C-alpha positions as a Python dict, from the first residue, in 0.01 Angstrom:
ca = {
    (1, 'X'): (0, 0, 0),
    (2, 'X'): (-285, -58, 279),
    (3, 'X'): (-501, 293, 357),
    (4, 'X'): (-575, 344, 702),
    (5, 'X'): (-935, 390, 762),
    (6, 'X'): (-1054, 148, 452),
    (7, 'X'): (-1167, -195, 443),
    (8, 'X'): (-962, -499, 259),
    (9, 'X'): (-1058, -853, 228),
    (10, 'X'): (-808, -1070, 414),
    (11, 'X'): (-660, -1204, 91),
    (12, 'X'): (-551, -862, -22),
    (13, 'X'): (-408, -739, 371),
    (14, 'X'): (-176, -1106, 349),
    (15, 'X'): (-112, -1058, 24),
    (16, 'X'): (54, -691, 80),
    (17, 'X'): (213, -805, 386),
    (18, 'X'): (424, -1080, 202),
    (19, 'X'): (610, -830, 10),
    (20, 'X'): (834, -756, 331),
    (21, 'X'): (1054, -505, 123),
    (22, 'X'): (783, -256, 90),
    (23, 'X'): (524, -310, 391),
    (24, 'X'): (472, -141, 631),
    (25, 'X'): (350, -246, 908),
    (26, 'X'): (257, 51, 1136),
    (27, 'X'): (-107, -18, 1164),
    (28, 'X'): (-387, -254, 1362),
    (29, 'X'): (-618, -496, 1190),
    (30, 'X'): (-1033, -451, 1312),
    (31, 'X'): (-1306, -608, 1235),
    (32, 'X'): (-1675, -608, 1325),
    (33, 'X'): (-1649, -922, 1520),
    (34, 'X'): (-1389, -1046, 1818),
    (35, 'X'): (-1394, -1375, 1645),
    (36, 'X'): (-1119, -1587, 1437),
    (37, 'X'): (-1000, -1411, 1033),
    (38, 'X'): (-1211, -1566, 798),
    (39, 'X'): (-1124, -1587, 428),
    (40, 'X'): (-1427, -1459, 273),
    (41, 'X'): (-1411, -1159, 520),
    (42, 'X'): (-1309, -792, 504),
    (43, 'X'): (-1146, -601, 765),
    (44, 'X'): (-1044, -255, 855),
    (45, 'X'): (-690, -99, 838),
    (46, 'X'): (-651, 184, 1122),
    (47, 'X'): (-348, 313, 1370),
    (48, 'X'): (-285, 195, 1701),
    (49, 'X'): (-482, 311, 1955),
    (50, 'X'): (-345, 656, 2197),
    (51, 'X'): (-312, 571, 2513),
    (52, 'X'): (-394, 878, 2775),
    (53, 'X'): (-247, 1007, 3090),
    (54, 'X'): (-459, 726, 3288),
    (55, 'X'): (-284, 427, 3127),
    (56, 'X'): (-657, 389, 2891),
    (57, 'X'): (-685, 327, 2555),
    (58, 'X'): (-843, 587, 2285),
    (59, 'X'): (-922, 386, 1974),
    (60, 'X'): (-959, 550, 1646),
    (61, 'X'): (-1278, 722, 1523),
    (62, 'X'): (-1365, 542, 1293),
    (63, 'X'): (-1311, 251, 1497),
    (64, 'X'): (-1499, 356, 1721),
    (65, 'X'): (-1791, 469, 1497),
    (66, 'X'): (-1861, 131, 1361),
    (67, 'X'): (-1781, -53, 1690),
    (68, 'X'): (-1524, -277, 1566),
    (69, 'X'): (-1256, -496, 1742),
    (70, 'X'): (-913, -523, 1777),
    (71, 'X'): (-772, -826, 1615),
    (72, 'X'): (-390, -756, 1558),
    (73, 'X'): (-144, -500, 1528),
    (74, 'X'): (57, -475, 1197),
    (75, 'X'): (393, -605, 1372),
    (76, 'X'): (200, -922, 1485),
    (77, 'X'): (16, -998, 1188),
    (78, 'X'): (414, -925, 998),
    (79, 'X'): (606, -1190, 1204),
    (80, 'X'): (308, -1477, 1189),
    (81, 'X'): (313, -1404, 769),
    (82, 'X'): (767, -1447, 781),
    (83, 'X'): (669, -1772, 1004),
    (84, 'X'): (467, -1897, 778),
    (85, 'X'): (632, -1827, 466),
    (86, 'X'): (1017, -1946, 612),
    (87, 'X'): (838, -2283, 640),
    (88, 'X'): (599, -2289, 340),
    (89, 'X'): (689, -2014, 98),
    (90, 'X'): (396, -2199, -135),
    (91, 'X'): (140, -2161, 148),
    (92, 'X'): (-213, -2072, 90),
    (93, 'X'): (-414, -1824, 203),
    (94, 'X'): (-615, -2034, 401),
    (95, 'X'): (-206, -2146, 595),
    (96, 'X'): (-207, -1778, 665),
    (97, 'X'): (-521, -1737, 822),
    (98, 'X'): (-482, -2096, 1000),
    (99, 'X'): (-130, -1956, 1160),
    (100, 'X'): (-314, -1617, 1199),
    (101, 'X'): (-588, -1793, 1402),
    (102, 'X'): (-340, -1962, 1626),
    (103, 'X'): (-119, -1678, 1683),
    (104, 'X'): (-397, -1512, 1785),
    (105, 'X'): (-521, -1760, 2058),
    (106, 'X'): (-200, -1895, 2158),
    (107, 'X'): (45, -1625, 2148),
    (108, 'X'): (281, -1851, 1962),
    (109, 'X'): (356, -1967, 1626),
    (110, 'X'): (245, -2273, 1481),
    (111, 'X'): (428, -2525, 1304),
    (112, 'X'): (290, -2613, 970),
}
């Protein structure tokens, strides 16, 4: 089970989130960069941000205590790991984080 508020290297965050019986995936992915998921990286669990009266949205504490970026929300990052595994269920880690990448910048699922 992923903590909200703690830090994970990507291995362990796509690792949890290919057991679709038990995830969950009510949560955002941050990291200290706006920048593509690295393998040898960490990143930070957290909820979704609020959004207030005015349509703006109120980010976390402690996301915004260490200044990080949004990279995906839970539901995003759940679908590109089912793409990827209904078309390689032997992929790598380094598959997820390629489809991660692209999903990412092209709104879309790539075909590996």
């Amino acid at each position: 089970m992923l903590i909200k508020g703690n830090l994970y290297p990507i291995k362990d965050i796509i690792s949890y989130m290919k057991n679709d019986s038990e995830r969950d995936d009510n949560f955002c992915l941050y990291g200290d960069l706006d920048e593509d998921l690295q393998s040898n990286k960490s990143y930070y669990i957290d909820n979704y941000p609020d959004v207030d009266e005015n349509g703006k949205e109120i980010y976390p504490f402690l996301v915004l205590k260490k200044k990080l970026y949004y990279l995906y929300s839970g539901e995003q990052f759940a679908d590109v790991i089912d793409s990827v595994l209904d078309q390689k269920p032997s992929a790598t880690i380094n598959d997820f984080i390629k489809a991660l990448n692209y999903y990412s910048e092209y709104d879309d699922f790539l075909d590996i």
